[in-house]
Amino acid sequence: MKNWFSNIGPGTLVTAAFIGPGTVTICTLAGAQHGYSLLWALILSIIACIVLQEMAARLGVVTQKGLSEVLKSQFDNKLIRFLFLSVIISAIVIGNSAYEAGNISGGTLGLSVILGESNIVIDDFSFNYLSLVIGTIAFLLLYFGNYKILERGLIVLVLLMSLAFTITAIMTKPDVELLIHGFIPNFESDNLFMVIGLIGTTVVPYNLFLHAATVKEKWNNPKQLPYVRKDTIISIVLGGIISISIIISSTVISKNTSIEGVVDLAKSLEPLFGAFAKYILSIGLLAAGVTSAITAPLAAAYVIKGCMGWDIGLKDKKFRMVWMIVLVLGIVFSSLNIKPIRIIQFAQIANGLLLPIITSFLLWVMNKKDVLGKYTNSIWQNSIGFMILLLVIFLGIRGIYNAI
């Protein structure tokens, strides 16, 4: 048992990354607007996430390279390689900078529910000091922490999120019969956009890069793949439980009050279950913001490292410079209450293009025996992977259309 627990870790980075303020908000709105009827979509997104992340993790362990390094090595033509790397760098770095602002803002929402108003207004200038608090926490963990410290810190925060949101869901006392019906697929047209949103917040392109890069920090032998799979499955399922708990909570609470966001959900808990309930949910939101604020810059740094062929570690100046840029941009946009609409639109377009492209290349590489040897995809893995590819192509087109 001790040996098994010692092999848990990298998968929690994936969970920490996709359970951010965006996921919390989407799940809150899904529950408030559609009740339990979209729980099946979460199950679908969890399965898709597990399949793709397992491939990325297997690639990282077997090759001892990151996803960007492996993909780059498959292109002999310099022009194609340049274009491919340009798309990846643009989507990951600029996109993560935009989403980092959302991660930090989400963390400040959790603190503001507890501490109250956090904006400092001087004439026409408004400044949110809590953004600096969240940003400083993320900076200290990234700057002074080695991989083991980051991993253990994120494990604690993910467990904290799990407890906070699960306790909140239990306190709402959901109708079990209606809850079970929510896991039966329902393809009504008015649910389509929310289904896409739930899947899009779970299956994230930069997580594939992050997972492939970090597993080799812990494992270096294909014989350890059973541990890799257990870590991946447990971590992502844990993230799914968090998302399900948020939908349950918002479904029940929305029957008594209007909910337009997670802050409304937190405040609505107080008159029904006491002040402590509000604080439990706020702590969960704070943890979601901090974990995503750490993993988004970290993922960007790993991607650039692989694309540029840098043989460096977490403490190297170039590695630190990348995540610092992403983190600082996030703090600036968040603290000044600037809504980076254009940047977010670009991020949506870039990620809408990137996810189908990366999924396609991942499936292609996972079938190359000269890369993976006997650890290539099985028939069922390819079948499920191809269905997921069709799904993310549709998701990407929808995301680009919405952004434009």
Tab-separated table of C-alpha atoms in Angstrom:
chain	number	residue	atom	x	y	z
A	1	MET	CA	0.000	0.000	0.000
A	2	LYS	CA	2.864	2.368	0.864
A	3	ASN	CA	4.520	1.613	-2.483
A	4	TRP	CA	1.228	2.221	-4.310
A	5	PHE	CA	0.716	5.641	-2.689
A	6	SER	CA	4.308	6.581	-3.470
A	7	ASN	CA	3.434	6.172	-7.164
A	8	ILE	CA	0.575	8.675	-7.129
A	9	GLY	CA	1.185	12.221	-8.259
A	10	PRO	CA	1.478	13.410	-11.888
A	11	GLY	CA	-2.191	12.705	-12.616
A	12	THR	CA	-3.180	15.216	-9.954
A	13	LEU	CA	-1.553	17.945	-12.066
A	14	VAL	CA	-4.095	17.153	-14.778
A	15	THR	CA	-6.955	17.329	-12.283
A	16	ALA	CA	-5.556	20.522	-10.767
A	17	ALA	CA	-5.383	22.027	-14.259
A	18	PHE	CA	-8.890	21.245	-15.517
A	19	ILE	CA	-10.692	21.833	-12.202
A	20	GLY	CA	-10.250	25.573	-12.332
A	21	PRO	CA	-12.659	28.497	-11.928
A	22	GLY	CA	-13.892	27.986	-15.506
A	23	THR	CA	-14.946	24.404	-14.787
A	24	VAL	CA	-16.510	25.428	-11.480
A	25	THR	CA	-18.512	28.160	-13.220
A	26	ILE	CA	-19.616	25.939	-16.138
A	27	CYS	CA	-20.739	23.196	-13.734
A	28	THR	CA	-22.569	25.724	-11.572
A	29	LEU	CA	-24.473	27.083	-14.569
A	30	ALA	CA	-25.133	23.548	-15.890
A	31	GLY	CA	-26.803	22.598	-12.627
A	32	ALA	CA	-28.721	25.869	-12.298
A	33	GLN	CA	-30.031	25.805	-15.881
A	34	HIS	CA	-30.368	22.084	-16.644
A	35	GLY	CA	-30.476	20.334	-13.274
A	36	TYR	CA	-29.062	16.799	-13.200
A	37	SER	CA	-29.813	16.169	-16.880
A	38	LEU	CA	-26.208	16.746	-18.041
A	39	LEU	CA	-24.411	14.463	-15.610
A	40	TRP	CA	-24.033	11.935	-18.438
A	41	ALA	CA	-21.996	14.511	-20.388
A	42	LEU	CA	-19.528	14.692	-17.515
A	43	ILE	CA	-19.119	10.911	-17.565
A	44	LEU	CA	-18.433	11.126	-21.313
A	45	SER	CA	-15.854	13.887	-20.819
A	46	ILE	CA	-14.150	11.984	-17.984
A	47	ILE	CA	-13.810	8.869	-20.171
A	48	ALA	CA	-12.417	10.942	-23.063
A	49	CYS	CA	-9.986	12.669	-20.731
A	50	ILE	CA	-8.747	9.379	-19.227
A	51	VAL	CA	-8.175	7.803	-22.656
A	52	LEU	CA	-6.215	10.755	-24.072
A	53	GLN	CA	-4.235	11.438	-20.887
A	54	GLU	CA	-3.287	7.759	-20.584
A	55	MET	CA	-1.869	7.913	-24.106
A	56	ALA	CA	0.122	11.049	-23.319
A	57	ALA	CA	1.410	9.566	-20.063
A	58	ARG	CA	2.365	6.263	-21.725
A	59	LEU	CA	4.238	8.184	-24.411
A	60	GLY	CA	6.140	10.152	-21.757
A	61	VAL	CA	7.159	7.079	-19.757
A	62	VAL	CA	8.192	4.903	-22.723
A	63	THR	CA	10.085	7.586	-24.679
A	64	GLN	CA	11.218	9.693	-21.693
A	65	LYS	CA	10.335	12.736	-23.783
A	66	GLY	CA	7.597	15.324	-23.699
A	67	LEU	CA	4.802	15.340	-26.278
A	68	SER	CA	6.172	18.404	-28.093
A	69	GLU	CA	9.635	16.782	-28.331
A	70	VAL	CA	8.230	13.568	-29.827
A	71	LEU	CA	5.982	15.360	-32.310
A	72	LYS	CA	8.790	17.691	-33.374
A	73	SER	CA	11.047	14.722	-34.091
A	74	GLN	CA	8.491	13.303	-36.556
A	75	PHE	CA	8.843	16.195	-39.030
A	76	ASP	CA	11.883	16.271	-41.311
A	77	ASN	CA	10.647	19.238	-43.336
A	78	LYS	CA	11.852	22.423	-41.600
A	79	LEU	CA	8.951	24.564	-42.839
A	80	ILE	CA	6.280	22.123	-41.635
A	81	ARG	CA	8.099	21.775	-38.313
A	82	PHE	CA	8.277	25.568	-37.946
A	83	LEU	CA	4.564	26.013	-38.704
A	84	PHE	CA	3.616	23.195	-36.361
A	85	LEU	CA	5.683	24.575	-33.481
A	86	SER	CA	4.391	28.100	-34.122
A	87	VAL	CA	0.783	26.967	-33.730
A	88	ILE	CA	1.583	25.091	-30.517
A	89	ILE	CA	3.582	27.940	-28.956
A	90	SER	CA	0.974	30.564	-29.873
A	91	ALA	CA	-1.950	28.532	-28.577
A	92	ILE	CA	-0.314	27.377	-25.360
A	93	VAL	CA	1.579	30.487	-24.246
A	94	ILE	CA	-0.883	33.195	-25.278
A	95	GLY	CA	-3.899	31.032	-24.447
A	96	ASN	CA	-2.564	30.098	-21.021
A	97	SER	CA	-1.771	33.750	-20.284
A	98	ALA	CA	-5.393	34.648	-20.964
A	99	TYR	CA	-6.760	31.736	-18.948
A	100	GLU	CA	-4.325	32.482	-16.128
A	101	ALA	CA	-6.207	35.736	-15.565
A	102	GLY	CA	-9.384	33.684	-15.158
A	103	ASN	CA	-7.655	31.258	-12.779
A	104	ILE	CA	-6.410	34.064	-10.542
A	105	SER	CA	-9.770	35.874	-10.722
A	106	GLY	CA	-11.528	32.670	-9.686
A	107	GLY	CA	-9.239	32.295	-6.689
A	108	THR	CA	-9.952	35.878	-5.667
A	109	LEU	CA	-13.699	35.171	-5.838
A	110	GLY	CA	-13.240	32.452	-3.236
A	111	LEU	CA	-11.320	34.826	-0.973
A	112	SER	CA	-13.692	37.747	-1.540
A	113	VAL	CA	-16.698	35.697	-0.392
A	114	ILE	CA	-14.868	35.211	2.916
A	115	LEU	CA	-13.081	38.585	3.242
A	116	GLY	CA	-15.573	40.841	1.478
A	117	GLU	CA	-14.857	43.642	-1.021
A	118	SER	CA	-11.326	43.423	-2.411
A	119	ASN	CA	-11.204	46.293	-4.939
A	120	ILE	CA	-9.212	49.410	-4.095
A	121	VAL	CA	-10.566	52.405	-6.022
A	122	ILE	CA	-8.451	55.524	-6.558
A	123	ASP	CA	-10.306	58.056	-8.716
A	124	ASP	CA	-11.107	56.058	-11.885
A	125	PHE	CA	-8.469	53.420	-11.171
A	126	SER	CA	-9.646	50.087	-9.702
A	127	PHE	CA	-7.196	47.524	-8.306
A	128	ASN	CA	-7.966	44.072	-6.870
A	129	TYR	CA	-5.310	43.378	-4.235
A	130	LEU	CA	-6.399	39.739	-3.781
A	131	SER	CA	-5.101	38.980	-7.281
A	132	LEU	CA	-1.628	39.786	-5.991
A	133	VAL	CA	-2.183	37.439	-3.048
A	134	ILE	CA	-3.151	34.511	-5.321
A	135	GLY	CA	-0.398	35.363	-7.786
A	136	THR	CA	2.199	35.528	-5.009
A	137	ILE	CA	1.169	32.109	-3.684
A	138	ALA	CA	1.517	30.617	-7.175
A	139	PHE	CA	4.854	32.379	-7.703
A	140	LEU	CA	6.361	31.129	-4.431
A	141	LEU	CA	5.279	27.534	-5.079
A	142	LEU	CA	6.684	27.598	-8.616
A	143	TYR	CA	9.903	29.434	-7.787
A	144	PHE	CA	10.987	27.688	-4.604
A	145	GLY	CA	9.321	24.316	-5.086
A	146	ASN	CA	10.911	21.373	-6.821
A	147	TYR	CA	8.770	18.840	-8.672
A	148	LYS	CA	8.050	16.783	-5.529
A	149	ILE	CA	6.933	19.841	-3.575
A	150	LEU	CA	4.644	20.969	-6.412
A	151	GLU	CA	3.234	17.475	-6.786
A	152	ARG	CA	2.527	17.040	-3.062
A	153	GLY	CA	1.129	20.555	-2.779
A	154	LEU	CA	-1.281	19.940	-5.646
A	155	ILE	CA	-2.323	16.575	-4.169
A	156	VAL	CA	-3.277	18.373	-0.944
A	157	LEU	CA	-5.165	21.109	-2.818
A	158	VAL	CA	-7.021	18.606	-5.027
A	159	LEU	CA	-8.059	16.625	-1.937
A	160	LEU	CA	-9.146	19.890	-0.312
A	161	MET	CA	-11.279	20.712	-3.361
A	162	SER	CA	-12.765	17.225	-3.330
A	163	LEU	CA	-13.757	17.465	0.319
A	164	ALA	CA	-15.112	21.006	0.009
A	165	PHE	CA	-17.334	20.362	-3.011
A	166	THR	CA	-18.405	16.852	-1.951
A	167	ILE	CA	-19.421	18.036	1.530
A	168	THR	CA	-21.365	20.880	-0.073
A	169	ALA	CA	-23.211	18.435	-2.362
A	170	ILE	CA	-24.079	16.101	0.539
A	171	MET	CA	-25.407	19.013	2.617
A	172	THR	CA	-27.874	19.931	-0.136
A	173	LYS	CA	-29.537	16.472	0.189
A	174	PRO	CA	-30.230	15.807	-3.517
A	175	ASP	CA	-33.096	13.680	-4.810
A	176	VAL	CA	-31.334	10.346	-5.463
A	177	GLU	CA	-33.861	9.127	-8.049
A	178	LEU	CA	-33.581	12.286	-10.153
A	179	LEU	CA	-29.813	12.174	-9.692
A	180	ILE	CA	-29.591	8.679	-11.181
A	181	HIS	CA	-31.709	9.725	-14.183
A	182	GLY	CA	-29.168	12.452	-14.889
A	183	PHE	CA	-26.649	9.821	-15.971
A	184	ILE	CA	-28.916	8.686	-18.836
A	185	PRO	CA	-27.848	10.414	-22.105
A	186	ASN	CA	-30.178	13.166	-23.252
A	187	PHE	CA	-29.428	14.778	-26.623
A	188	GLU	CA	-31.955	17.614	-26.585
A	189	SER	CA	-30.822	20.491	-28.794
A	190	ASP	CA	-31.079	23.120	-26.040
A	191	ASN	CA	-28.535	21.143	-24.023
A	192	LEU	CA	-25.944	20.984	-26.815
A	193	PHE	CA	-23.956	24.122	-26.027
A	194	MET	CA	-23.675	23.259	-22.339
A	195	VAL	CA	-22.606	19.694	-23.199
A	196	ILE	CA	-19.837	21.147	-25.370
A	197	GLY	CA	-18.837	23.458	-22.529
A	198	LEU	CA	-18.597	20.606	-20.010
A	199	ILE	CA	-16.458	18.506	-22.353
A	200	GLY	CA	-14.318	21.491	-23.317
A	201	THR	CA	-13.441	22.284	-19.702
A	202	THR	CA	-12.342	18.680	-19.058
A	203	VAL	CA	-10.449	17.712	-22.222
A	204	VAL	CA	-7.792	20.431	-22.401
A	205	PRO	CA	-4.948	20.365	-24.995
A	206	TYR	CA	-2.208	21.717	-22.745
A	207	ASN	CA	-2.877	18.933	-20.232
A	208	LEU	CA	-1.620	16.411	-22.794
A	209	PHE	CA	1.711	18.250	-22.947
A	210	LEU	CA	1.835	18.715	-19.175
A	211	HIS	CA	1.155	15.052	-18.418
A	212	ALA	CA	3.674	13.649	-20.917
A	213	ALA	CA	6.354	15.998	-19.585
A	214	THR	CA	5.770	15.391	-15.869
A	215	VAL	CA	5.384	11.597	-15.788
A	216	LYS	CA	9.035	11.191	-16.738
A	217	GLU	CA	9.944	13.212	-13.646
A	218	LYS	CA	8.604	10.294	-11.598
A	219	TRP	CA	8.767	7.146	-13.753
A	220	ASN	CA	11.444	5.919	-16.186
A	221	ASN	CA	10.508	2.294	-16.886
A	222	PRO	CA	7.608	0.951	-19.015
A	223	LYS	CA	7.129	-1.730	-16.357
A	224	GLN	CA	5.742	1.061	-14.173
A	225	LEU	CA	2.875	1.741	-16.599
A	226	PRO	CA	0.279	0.056	-14.307
A	227	TYR	CA	1.066	2.714	-11.697
A	228	VAL	CA	0.791	5.405	-14.365
A	229	ARG	CA	-2.665	4.194	-15.383
A	230	LYS	CA	-3.908	3.960	-11.791
A	231	ASP	CA	-2.650	7.466	-11.096
A	232	THR	CA	-4.328	8.808	-14.239
A	233	ILE	CA	-7.669	7.086	-13.666
A	234	ILE	CA	-7.927	7.907	-9.953
A	235	SER	CA	-6.930	11.557	-10.418
A	236	ILE	CA	-9.302	12.259	-13.313
A	237	VAL	CA	-12.201	10.394	-11.688
A	238	LEU	CA	-11.572	12.503	-8.579
A	239	GLY	CA	-11.868	15.594	-10.757
A	240	GLY	CA	-15.098	14.201	-12.190
A	241	ILE	CA	-16.506	13.749	-8.683
A	242	ILE	CA	-15.717	17.401	-7.967
A	243	SER	CA	-17.565	18.504	-11.126
A	244	ILE	CA	-20.542	16.260	-10.342
A	245	SER	CA	-20.690	17.635	-6.789
A	246	ILE	CA	-20.842	21.201	-8.100
A	247	ILE	CA	-23.707	20.349	-10.487
A	248	ILE	CA	-25.601	18.642	-7.656
A	249	SER	CA	-25.150	21.626	-5.337
A	250	SER	CA	-26.230	24.226	-7.882
A	251	THR	CA	-29.229	22.099	-8.978
A	252	VAL	CA	-30.634	21.913	-5.452
A	253	ILE	CA	-29.839	25.498	-4.454
A	254	SER	CA	-31.237	26.981	-7.693
A	255	LYS	CA	-34.692	25.748	-6.686
A	256	ASN	CA	-34.726	28.318	-3.895
A	257	THR	CA	-32.718	31.197	-5.368
A	258	SER	CA	-31.420	32.559	-8.665
A	259	ILE	CA	-27.860	31.461	-9.462
A	260	GLU	CA	-25.802	33.099	-12.184
A	261	GLY	CA	-22.349	32.115	-10.972
A	262	VAL	CA	-20.382	30.319	-8.298
A	263	VAL	CA	-20.374	33.351	-5.967
A	264	ASP	CA	-24.188	33.285	-5.947
A	265	LEU	CA	-23.992	29.582	-5.125
A	266	ALA	CA	-21.652	30.192	-2.185
A	267	LYS	CA	-23.736	33.037	-0.761
A	268	SER	CA	-26.973	31.060	-1.200
A	269	LEU	CA	-25.655	28.290	1.043
A	270	GLU	CA	-25.407	30.556	4.089
A	271	PRO	CA	-29.128	31.064	4.909
A	272	LEU	CA	-29.870	27.390	4.266
A	273	PHE	CA	-26.961	25.658	5.993
A	274	GLY	CA	-25.216	28.347	8.041
A	275	ALA	CA	-22.158	30.511	7.476
A	276	PHE	CA	-19.736	27.569	7.583
A	277	ALA	CA	-21.276	26.147	4.369
A	278	LYS	CA	-20.402	29.325	2.501
A	279	TYR	CA	-16.823	29.075	3.709
A	280	ILE	CA	-16.487	25.425	2.677
A	281	LEU	CA	-17.460	26.196	-0.912
A	282	SER	CA	-15.302	29.328	-0.953
A	283	ILE	CA	-12.277	27.294	0.152
A	284	GLY	CA	-12.953	24.878	-2.706
A	285	LEU	CA	-13.099	27.751	-5.207
A	286	LEU	CA	-9.898	29.234	-3.767
A	287	ALA	CA	-8.137	25.873	-4.120
A	288	ALA	CA	-9.394	25.557	-7.704
A	289	GLY	CA	-7.985	28.976	-8.554
A	290	VAL	CA	-4.597	28.321	-6.938
A	291	THR	CA	-4.108	24.878	-8.526
A	292	SER	CA	-4.923	26.151	-12.006
A	293	ALA	CA	-2.811	29.271	-11.432
A	294	ILE	CA	0.154	26.942	-10.825
A	295	THR	CA	-0.410	24.418	-13.610
A	296	ALA	CA	-1.162	26.838	-16.489
A	297	PRO	CA	2.258	28.614	-16.336
A	298	LEU	CA	3.981	25.292	-15.622
A	299	ALA	CA	2.412	23.689	-18.691
A	300	ALA	CA	3.455	26.622	-20.884
A	301	ALA	CA	7.060	26.311	-19.670
A	302	TYR	CA	7.145	22.562	-20.368
A	303	VAL	CA	5.763	23.087	-23.886
A	304	ILE	CA	8.357	25.755	-24.730
A	305	LYS	CA	11.089	23.571	-23.251
A	306	GLY	CA	10.119	20.697	-25.551
A	307	CYS	CA	9.578	22.854	-28.642
A	308	MET	CA	12.914	24.624	-28.269
A	309	GLY	CA	14.808	21.456	-27.336
A	310	TRP	CA	16.045	22.874	-24.028
A	311	ASP	CA	17.719	20.282	-21.811
A	312	ILE	CA	16.896	22.136	-18.607
A	313	GLY	CA	15.100	21.669	-15.288
A	314	LEU	CA	12.529	23.607	-13.246
A	315	LYS	CA	15.210	25.803	-11.669
A	316	ASP	CA	16.729	26.966	-14.966
A	317	LYS	CA	16.402	30.672	-15.792
A	318	LYS	CA	14.838	30.068	-19.213
A	319	PHE	CA	12.240	27.680	-17.782
A	320	ARG	CA	11.385	30.155	-15.019
A	321	MET	CA	11.205	33.042	-17.467
A	322	VAL	CA	8.424	31.359	-19.455
A	323	TRP	CA	6.142	30.625	-16.510
A	324	MET	CA	6.863	34.057	-15.001
A	325	ILE	CA	5.637	35.779	-18.171
A	326	VAL	CA	2.410	33.762	-18.151
A	327	LEU	CA	1.887	34.349	-14.422
A	328	VAL	CA	2.601	38.090	-14.539
A	329	LEU	CA	0.232	38.629	-17.467
A	330	GLY	CA	-2.452	36.746	-15.562
A	331	ILE	CA	-1.917	38.868	-12.444
A	332	VAL	CA	-2.027	42.120	-14.419
A	333	PHE	CA	-5.233	41.275	-16.284
A	334	SER	CA	-6.878	40.015	-13.108
A	335	SER	CA	-5.795	42.746	-10.651
A	336	LEU	CA	-6.685	45.626	-12.981
A	337	ASN	CA	-10.068	44.051	-13.746
A	338	ILE	CA	-9.158	44.095	-17.426
A	339	LYS	CA	-11.219	41.672	-19.464
A	340	PRO	CA	-8.803	40.349	-22.071
A	341	ILE	CA	-11.595	39.670	-24.562
A	342	ARG	CA	-9.415	39.719	-27.681
A	343	ILE	CA	-6.774	37.499	-26.115
A	344	ILE	CA	-9.369	35.035	-24.840
A	345	GLN	CA	-10.971	34.972	-28.280
A	346	PHE	CA	-7.577	34.172	-29.794
A	347	ALA	CA	-7.047	31.505	-27.137
A	348	GLN	CA	-10.391	29.906	-28.000
A	349	ILE	CA	-9.568	29.912	-31.715
A	350	ALA	CA	-6.044	28.589	-31.132
A	351	ASN	CA	-7.181	25.869	-28.739
A	352	GLY	CA	-10.101	25.021	-31.012
A	353	LEU	CA	-7.535	24.374	-33.738
A	354	LEU	CA	-4.959	22.793	-31.435
A	355	LEU	CA	-7.047	20.117	-29.711
A	356	PRO	CA	-8.099	18.229	-32.902
A	357	ILE	CA	-4.592	18.641	-34.343
A	358	ILE	CA	-2.850	17.375	-31.210
A	359	THR	CA	-5.376	14.545	-30.785
A	360	SER	CA	-4.744	13.500	-34.403
A	361	PHE	CA	-0.969	13.562	-33.987
A	362	LEU	CA	-1.209	11.799	-30.628
A	363	LEU	CA	-3.199	8.939	-32.180
A	364	TRP	CA	-0.723	8.812	-35.071
A	365	VAL	CA	2.346	8.675	-32.816
A	366	MET	CA	0.733	6.136	-30.475
A	367	ASN	CA	0.645	3.685	-33.398
A	368	LYS	CA	4.297	4.084	-34.428
A	369	LYS	CA	6.322	1.055	-33.387
A	370	ASP	CA	9.603	2.882	-34.042
A	371	VAL	CA	8.581	5.286	-31.237
A	372	LEU	CA	6.757	3.048	-28.749
A	373	GLY	CA	7.715	-0.492	-29.710
A	374	LYS	CA	5.264	-2.970	-28.183
A	375	TYR	CA	3.511	-0.206	-26.226
A	376	THR	CA	1.530	1.130	-29.170
A	377	ASN	CA	-2.258	1.521	-29.009
A	378	SER	CA	-4.509	-1.528	-29.000
A	379	ILE	CA	-7.514	-1.796	-31.324
A	380	TRP	CA	-9.966	-0.667	-28.644
A	381	GLN	CA	-7.754	2.281	-27.687
A	382	ASN	CA	-7.650	3.387	-31.325
A	383	SER	CA	-11.419	2.927	-31.691
A	384	ILE	CA	-12.192	5.051	-28.645
A	385	GLY	CA	-9.497	7.541	-29.634
A	386	PHE	CA	-11.009	7.974	-33.100
A	387	MET	CA	-14.472	8.630	-31.630
A	388	ILE	CA	-12.938	11.198	-29.293
A	389	LEU	CA	-11.193	12.811	-32.282
A	390	LEU	CA	-14.530	13.267	-34.057
A	391	LEU	CA	-15.911	14.790	-30.870
A	392	VAL	CA	-13.050	17.274	-30.400
A	393	ILE	CA	-13.215	18.287	-34.076
A	394	PHE	CA	-16.846	19.228	-33.558
A	395	LEU	CA	-15.924	20.880	-30.249
A	396	GLY	CA	-13.135	22.853	-31.925
A	397	ILE	CA	-15.379	24.090	-34.747
A	398	ARG	CA	-18.007	25.135	-32.223
A	399	GLY	CA	-15.438	26.954	-30.072
A	400	ILE	CA	-14.014	28.839	-33.068
A	401	TYR	CA	-17.515	29.758	-34.241
A	402	ASN	CA	-18.421	31.116	-30.791
A	403	ALA	CA	-15.188	33.120	-30.581
A	404	ILE	CA	-15.699	34.687	-34.014
